[in-house]
XYZ file of C-alpha atoms in Angstrom:
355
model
C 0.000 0.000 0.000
C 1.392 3.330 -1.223
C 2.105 6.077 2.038
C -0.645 8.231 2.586
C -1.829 10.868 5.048
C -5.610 10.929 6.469
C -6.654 13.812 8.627
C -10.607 12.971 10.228
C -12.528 16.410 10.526
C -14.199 17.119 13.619
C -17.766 17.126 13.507
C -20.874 15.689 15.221
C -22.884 13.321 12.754
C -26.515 12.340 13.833
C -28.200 9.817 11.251
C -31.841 9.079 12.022
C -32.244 12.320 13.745
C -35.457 14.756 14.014
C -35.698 18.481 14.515
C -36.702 17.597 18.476
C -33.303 17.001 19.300
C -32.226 20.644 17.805
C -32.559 22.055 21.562
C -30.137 19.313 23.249
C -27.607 20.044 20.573
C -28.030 24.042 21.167
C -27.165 22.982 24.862
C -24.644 20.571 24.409
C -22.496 23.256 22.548
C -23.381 25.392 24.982
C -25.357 28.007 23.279
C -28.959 29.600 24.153
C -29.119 32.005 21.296
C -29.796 29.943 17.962
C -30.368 32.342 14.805
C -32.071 29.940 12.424
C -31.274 30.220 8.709
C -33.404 29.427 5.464
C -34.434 30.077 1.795
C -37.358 32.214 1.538
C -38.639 28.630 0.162
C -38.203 27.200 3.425
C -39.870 29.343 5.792
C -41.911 26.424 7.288
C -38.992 24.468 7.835
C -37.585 27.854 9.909
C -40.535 28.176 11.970
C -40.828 24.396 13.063
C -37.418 24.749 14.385
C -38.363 27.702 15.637
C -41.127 25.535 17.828
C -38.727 23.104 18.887
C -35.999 25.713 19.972
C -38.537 27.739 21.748
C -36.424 30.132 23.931
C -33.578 28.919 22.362
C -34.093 30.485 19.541
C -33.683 34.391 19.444
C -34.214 34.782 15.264
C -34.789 33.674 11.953
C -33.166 34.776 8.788
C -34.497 33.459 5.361
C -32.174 35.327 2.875
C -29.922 32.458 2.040
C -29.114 32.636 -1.539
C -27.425 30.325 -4.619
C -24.012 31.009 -4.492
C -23.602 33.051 -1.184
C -23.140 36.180 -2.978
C -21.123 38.562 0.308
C -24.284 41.509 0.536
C -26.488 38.512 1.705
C -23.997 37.528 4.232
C -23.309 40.448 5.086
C -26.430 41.942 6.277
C -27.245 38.523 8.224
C -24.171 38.946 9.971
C -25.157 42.324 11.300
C -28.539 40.449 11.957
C -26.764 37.360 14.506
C -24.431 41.063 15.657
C -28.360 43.102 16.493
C -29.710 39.721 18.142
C -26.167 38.646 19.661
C -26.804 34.892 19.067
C -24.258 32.597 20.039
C -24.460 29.938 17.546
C -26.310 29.338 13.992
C -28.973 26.754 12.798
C -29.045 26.053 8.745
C -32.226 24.104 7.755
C -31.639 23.686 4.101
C -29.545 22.649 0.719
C -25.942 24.284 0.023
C -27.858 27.638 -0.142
C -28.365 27.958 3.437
C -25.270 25.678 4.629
C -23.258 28.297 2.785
C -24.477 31.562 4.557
C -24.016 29.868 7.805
C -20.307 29.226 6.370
C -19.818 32.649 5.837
C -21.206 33.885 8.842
C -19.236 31.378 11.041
C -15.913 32.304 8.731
C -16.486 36.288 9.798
C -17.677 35.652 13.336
C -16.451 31.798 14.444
C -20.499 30.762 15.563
C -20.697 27.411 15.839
C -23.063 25.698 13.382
C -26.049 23.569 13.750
C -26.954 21.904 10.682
C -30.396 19.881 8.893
C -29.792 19.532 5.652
C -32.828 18.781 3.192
C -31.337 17.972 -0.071
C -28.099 15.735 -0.951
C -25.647 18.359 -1.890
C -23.042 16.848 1.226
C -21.516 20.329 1.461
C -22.782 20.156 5.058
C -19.800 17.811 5.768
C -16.875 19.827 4.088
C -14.572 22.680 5.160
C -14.963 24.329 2.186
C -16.817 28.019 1.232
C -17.712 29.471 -1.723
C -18.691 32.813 -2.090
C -20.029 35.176 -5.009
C -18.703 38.928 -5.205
C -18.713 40.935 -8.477
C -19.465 38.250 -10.332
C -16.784 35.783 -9.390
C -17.112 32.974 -7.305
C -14.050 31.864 -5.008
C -13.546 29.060 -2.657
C -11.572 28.330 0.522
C -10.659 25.802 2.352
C -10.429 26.209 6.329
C -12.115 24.626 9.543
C -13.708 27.722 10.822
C -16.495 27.041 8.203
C -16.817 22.866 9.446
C -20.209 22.735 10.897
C -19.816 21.586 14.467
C -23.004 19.286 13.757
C -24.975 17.594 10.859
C -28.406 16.562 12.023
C -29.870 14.173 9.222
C -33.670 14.149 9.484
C -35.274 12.032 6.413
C -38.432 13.224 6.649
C -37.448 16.991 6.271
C -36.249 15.144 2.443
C -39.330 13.654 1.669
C -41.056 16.468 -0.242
C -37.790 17.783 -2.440
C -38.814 18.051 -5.792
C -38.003 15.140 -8.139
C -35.657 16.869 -10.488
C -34.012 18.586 -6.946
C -33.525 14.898 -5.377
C -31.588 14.098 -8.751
C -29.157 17.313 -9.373
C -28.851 17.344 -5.562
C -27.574 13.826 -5.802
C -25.354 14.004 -8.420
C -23.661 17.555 -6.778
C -22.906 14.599 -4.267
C -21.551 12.165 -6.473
C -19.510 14.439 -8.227
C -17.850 15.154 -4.986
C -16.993 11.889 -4.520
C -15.726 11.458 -8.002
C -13.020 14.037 -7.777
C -12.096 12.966 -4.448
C -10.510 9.409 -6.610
C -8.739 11.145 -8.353
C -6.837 14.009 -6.239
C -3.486 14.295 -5.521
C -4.180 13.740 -1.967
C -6.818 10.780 -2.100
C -5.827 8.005 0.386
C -7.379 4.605 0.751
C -10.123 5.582 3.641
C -11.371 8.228 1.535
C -11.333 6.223 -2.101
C -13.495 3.561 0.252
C -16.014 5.907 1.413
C -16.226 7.764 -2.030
C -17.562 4.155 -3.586
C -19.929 3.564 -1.346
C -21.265 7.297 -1.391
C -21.358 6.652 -5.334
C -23.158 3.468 -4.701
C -25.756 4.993 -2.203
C -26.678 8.036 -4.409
C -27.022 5.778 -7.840
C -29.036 2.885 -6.492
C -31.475 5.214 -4.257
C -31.898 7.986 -6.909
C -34.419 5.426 -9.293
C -36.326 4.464 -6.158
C -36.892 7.528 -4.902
C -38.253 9.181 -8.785
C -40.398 5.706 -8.320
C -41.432 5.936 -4.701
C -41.063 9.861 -3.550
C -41.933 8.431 0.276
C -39.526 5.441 0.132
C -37.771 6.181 3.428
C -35.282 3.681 3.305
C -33.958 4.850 -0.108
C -34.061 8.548 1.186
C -31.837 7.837 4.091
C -29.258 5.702 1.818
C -29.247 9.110 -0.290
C -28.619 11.012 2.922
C -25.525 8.413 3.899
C -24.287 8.606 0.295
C -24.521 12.499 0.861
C -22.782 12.761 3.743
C -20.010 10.047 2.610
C -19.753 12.292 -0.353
C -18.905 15.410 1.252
C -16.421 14.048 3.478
C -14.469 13.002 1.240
C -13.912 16.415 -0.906
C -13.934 18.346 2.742
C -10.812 15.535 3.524
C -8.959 16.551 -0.062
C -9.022 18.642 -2.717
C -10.925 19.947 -5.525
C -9.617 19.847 -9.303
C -11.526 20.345 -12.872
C -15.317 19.856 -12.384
C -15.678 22.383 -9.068
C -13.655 24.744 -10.574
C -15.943 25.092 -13.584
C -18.753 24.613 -11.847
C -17.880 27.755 -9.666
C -17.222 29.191 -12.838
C -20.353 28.860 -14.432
C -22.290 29.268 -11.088
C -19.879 32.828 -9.800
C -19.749 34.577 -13.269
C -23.183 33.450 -15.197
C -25.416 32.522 -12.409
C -26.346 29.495 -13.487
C -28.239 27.389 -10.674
C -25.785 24.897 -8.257
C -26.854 21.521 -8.496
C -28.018 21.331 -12.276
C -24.369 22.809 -13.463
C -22.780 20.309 -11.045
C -24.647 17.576 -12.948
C -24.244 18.317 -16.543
C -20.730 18.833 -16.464
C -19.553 16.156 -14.260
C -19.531 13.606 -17.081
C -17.450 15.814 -19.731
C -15.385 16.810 -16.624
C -14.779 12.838 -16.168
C -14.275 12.383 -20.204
C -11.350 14.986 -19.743
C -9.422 13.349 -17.139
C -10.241 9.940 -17.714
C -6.896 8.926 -19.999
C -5.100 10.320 -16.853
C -7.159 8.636 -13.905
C -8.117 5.353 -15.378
C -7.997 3.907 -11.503
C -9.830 6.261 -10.028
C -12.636 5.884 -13.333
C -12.318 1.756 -12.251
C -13.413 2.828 -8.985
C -16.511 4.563 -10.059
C -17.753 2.260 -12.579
C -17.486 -0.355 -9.863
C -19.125 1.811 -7.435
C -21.936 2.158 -10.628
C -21.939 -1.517 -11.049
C -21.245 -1.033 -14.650
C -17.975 -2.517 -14.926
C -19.011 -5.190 -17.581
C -21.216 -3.037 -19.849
C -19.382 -1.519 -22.164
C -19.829 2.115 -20.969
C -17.170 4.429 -19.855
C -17.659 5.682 -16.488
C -18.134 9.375 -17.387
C -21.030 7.503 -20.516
C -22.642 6.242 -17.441
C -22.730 8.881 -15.335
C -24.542 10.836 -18.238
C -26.865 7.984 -19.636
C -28.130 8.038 -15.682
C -28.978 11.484 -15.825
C -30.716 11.495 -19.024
C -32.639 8.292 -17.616
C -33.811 9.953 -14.907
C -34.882 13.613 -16.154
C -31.969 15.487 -15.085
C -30.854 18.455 -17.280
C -27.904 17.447 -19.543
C -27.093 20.936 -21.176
C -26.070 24.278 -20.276
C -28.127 25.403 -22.971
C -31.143 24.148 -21.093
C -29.792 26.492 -17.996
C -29.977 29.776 -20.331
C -26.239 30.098 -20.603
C -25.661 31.882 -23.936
C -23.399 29.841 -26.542
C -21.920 33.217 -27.167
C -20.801 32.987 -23.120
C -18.592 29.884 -23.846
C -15.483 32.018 -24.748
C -15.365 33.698 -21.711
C -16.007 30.664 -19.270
C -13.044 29.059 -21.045
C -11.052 32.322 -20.448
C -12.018 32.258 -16.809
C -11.537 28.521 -15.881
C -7.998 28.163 -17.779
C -6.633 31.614 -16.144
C -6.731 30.012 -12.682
C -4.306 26.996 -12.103
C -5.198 24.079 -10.068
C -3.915 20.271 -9.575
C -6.090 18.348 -11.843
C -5.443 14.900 -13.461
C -4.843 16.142 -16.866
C -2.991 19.607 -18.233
C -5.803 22.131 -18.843
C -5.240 23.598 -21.829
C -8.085 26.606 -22.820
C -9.169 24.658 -26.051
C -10.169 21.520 -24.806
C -11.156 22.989 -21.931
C -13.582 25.323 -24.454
C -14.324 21.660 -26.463
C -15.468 20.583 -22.845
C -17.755 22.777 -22.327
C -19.418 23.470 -25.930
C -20.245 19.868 -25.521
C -21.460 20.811 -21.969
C -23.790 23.205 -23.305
C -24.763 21.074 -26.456
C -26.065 18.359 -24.054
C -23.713 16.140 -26.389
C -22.787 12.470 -24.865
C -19.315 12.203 -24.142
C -17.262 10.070 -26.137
């Protein structure tokens, strides 16, 4: 076995939980002033923790935006300042896990959070945040949620097409996690059987929207997911996505799943281990598909979007994204060069099956 290095992050994980346990976790970090945080979508889901954090709870913001764009965090930071919380609640996707990021990176408030969808960012150290039109990332434990509460129930009425983009924003987490400089057995372990959770409970669910058990092997695949990109690094697919998501404000999860498989087609000559890995994790290792084929063919099966084009990003737009992601340097499998990187993604926004 080649050397490696593994450092475990430091979080709380509660599988199986409900939003009546919110107040003994408020305590047990020792905190009595929970600002809750939401979508404007998600107002309900802010007010029933609301009821369960009774006194515990001193606010509710529900201006958490795609992207985390710095006004929005901003002005809820001078919010938690006004109601001098001591500690932040995030009932939602990557939205609202963000803004509690960013307020925790600015103020260090430990983080409570329920996620509803599958993105997994929940269980990473990583921020990314939206300013002028440019989207940047960091890496840094002050952003780690101190807990991830995983209710199923809070899952069970996402959207169909929001269970699916959700879940393969997941997968593609795990996917670059294979093939980073610093992946290390534990972590290539846990990214197949995140893989393997998300695939096989994505068709039951789009069968059988209720079907708990599938739900909670999306929420395990999730989390699996996420800690393995919060436990190494990012390389071509994020940095696009942010791309795409920063300077054209195209929406999170549906980005993240069309360009994972072209991403995958572009580094595949120079990770064919890590693409082993994920066809195994697929269960498609004897069918004559690539792994980055399969990863498309599933979304197309199962209603996902599978262009840009379909997201309203111009063709004319291309140019520029290609300008933008080759201009910033970053470890990645294979060179990136700005003309296959602009091949990439005029196939990407084509909707055109990767070879």
């Amino acid at each position: 076995m080649k050397p490696f290095v593994y450092n475990a992050l430091p979080a709380r994980v509660i599988f199986g939980g409900t939003l009546s346990q919110l107040a003994q976790e408020v305590k047990r970090l020792g905190c009595s002033k929970a600002l809750i945080l939401t979508t404007p979508q998600q107002i309900k889901e802010g007010e029933d923790a609301r009821a369960h954090l009774r006194e515990l709870a001193v606010g509710v913001c529900n201006d958490a935006t795609m992207h985390t764009p710095t006004h929005v965090t901003n002005s809820a930071v001078e919010l938690a300042n006004k109601l001098a919380c001591d500690c932040l609640v995030a009932i939602g996707g990557g939205s609202t896990t963000g803004l509690a990021k960013a307020i925790a990176l600015r103020t260090d408030l430990p983080q409570i959070v329920v996620p509803t969808t599958y993105a997994g960012s929940e269980a990473t150290p990583i921020i990314g945040q939206t300013e002028n039109g440019q989207k940047t990332t960091q890496k840094t434990l002050k952003v780690l949620p101190e807990v991830i509460l995983y209710d199923v129930s809070l899952t069970l009425t996402l959207p169909p097409q929001m269970t699916i983009t959700s879940g393969f924003n997941a997968i593609a987490h795990a996917v670059e996690a294979l093939y980073s400089p610093e992946s290390n057995p534990i972590i290539d372990s846990l990214a197949e059987q995140g893989i393997s959770s998300i695939a096989r409970s994505l068709p039951r669910i789009i069968k059988s929207p209720n079907d708990t058990d599938a739900r909670s092997d999306a929420l395990f695949g999730a989390w699996a997911c996420g800690t393995c990109l919060g436990a190494v690094g990012m390389a071509l697919h994020h940095k696009l996505c942010h791309t795409l998501g920063g300077s054209f404000n195209l929406p999170h999860a549906e980005t993240h799943t069309i360009i994972l498989p072209h991403a995958m087609a572009y580094n595949a000559p120079y990770a064919p281990e890590a693409m082993a890995k994920i066809s195994r994790a697929l269960g498609t290792e004897t069918v004559g598909k690539s792994a980055a084929q399969e990863i498309f063919d599933l979304a197309k099966l199962l209603g996902a979007p599978i262009s840009l084009k379909e997201l309203g990003l111009r063709e004319e737009d291309l140019d520029r994204a290609a300008d933008i992601a080759a201009g910033n340097p970053y470890p990645n499998p294979a060179a990136l060069e700005r003309d296959k990187l602009r091949k990439l993604l005029g196939n990407a926004w084509a909707g055109n099956r990767p070879e």
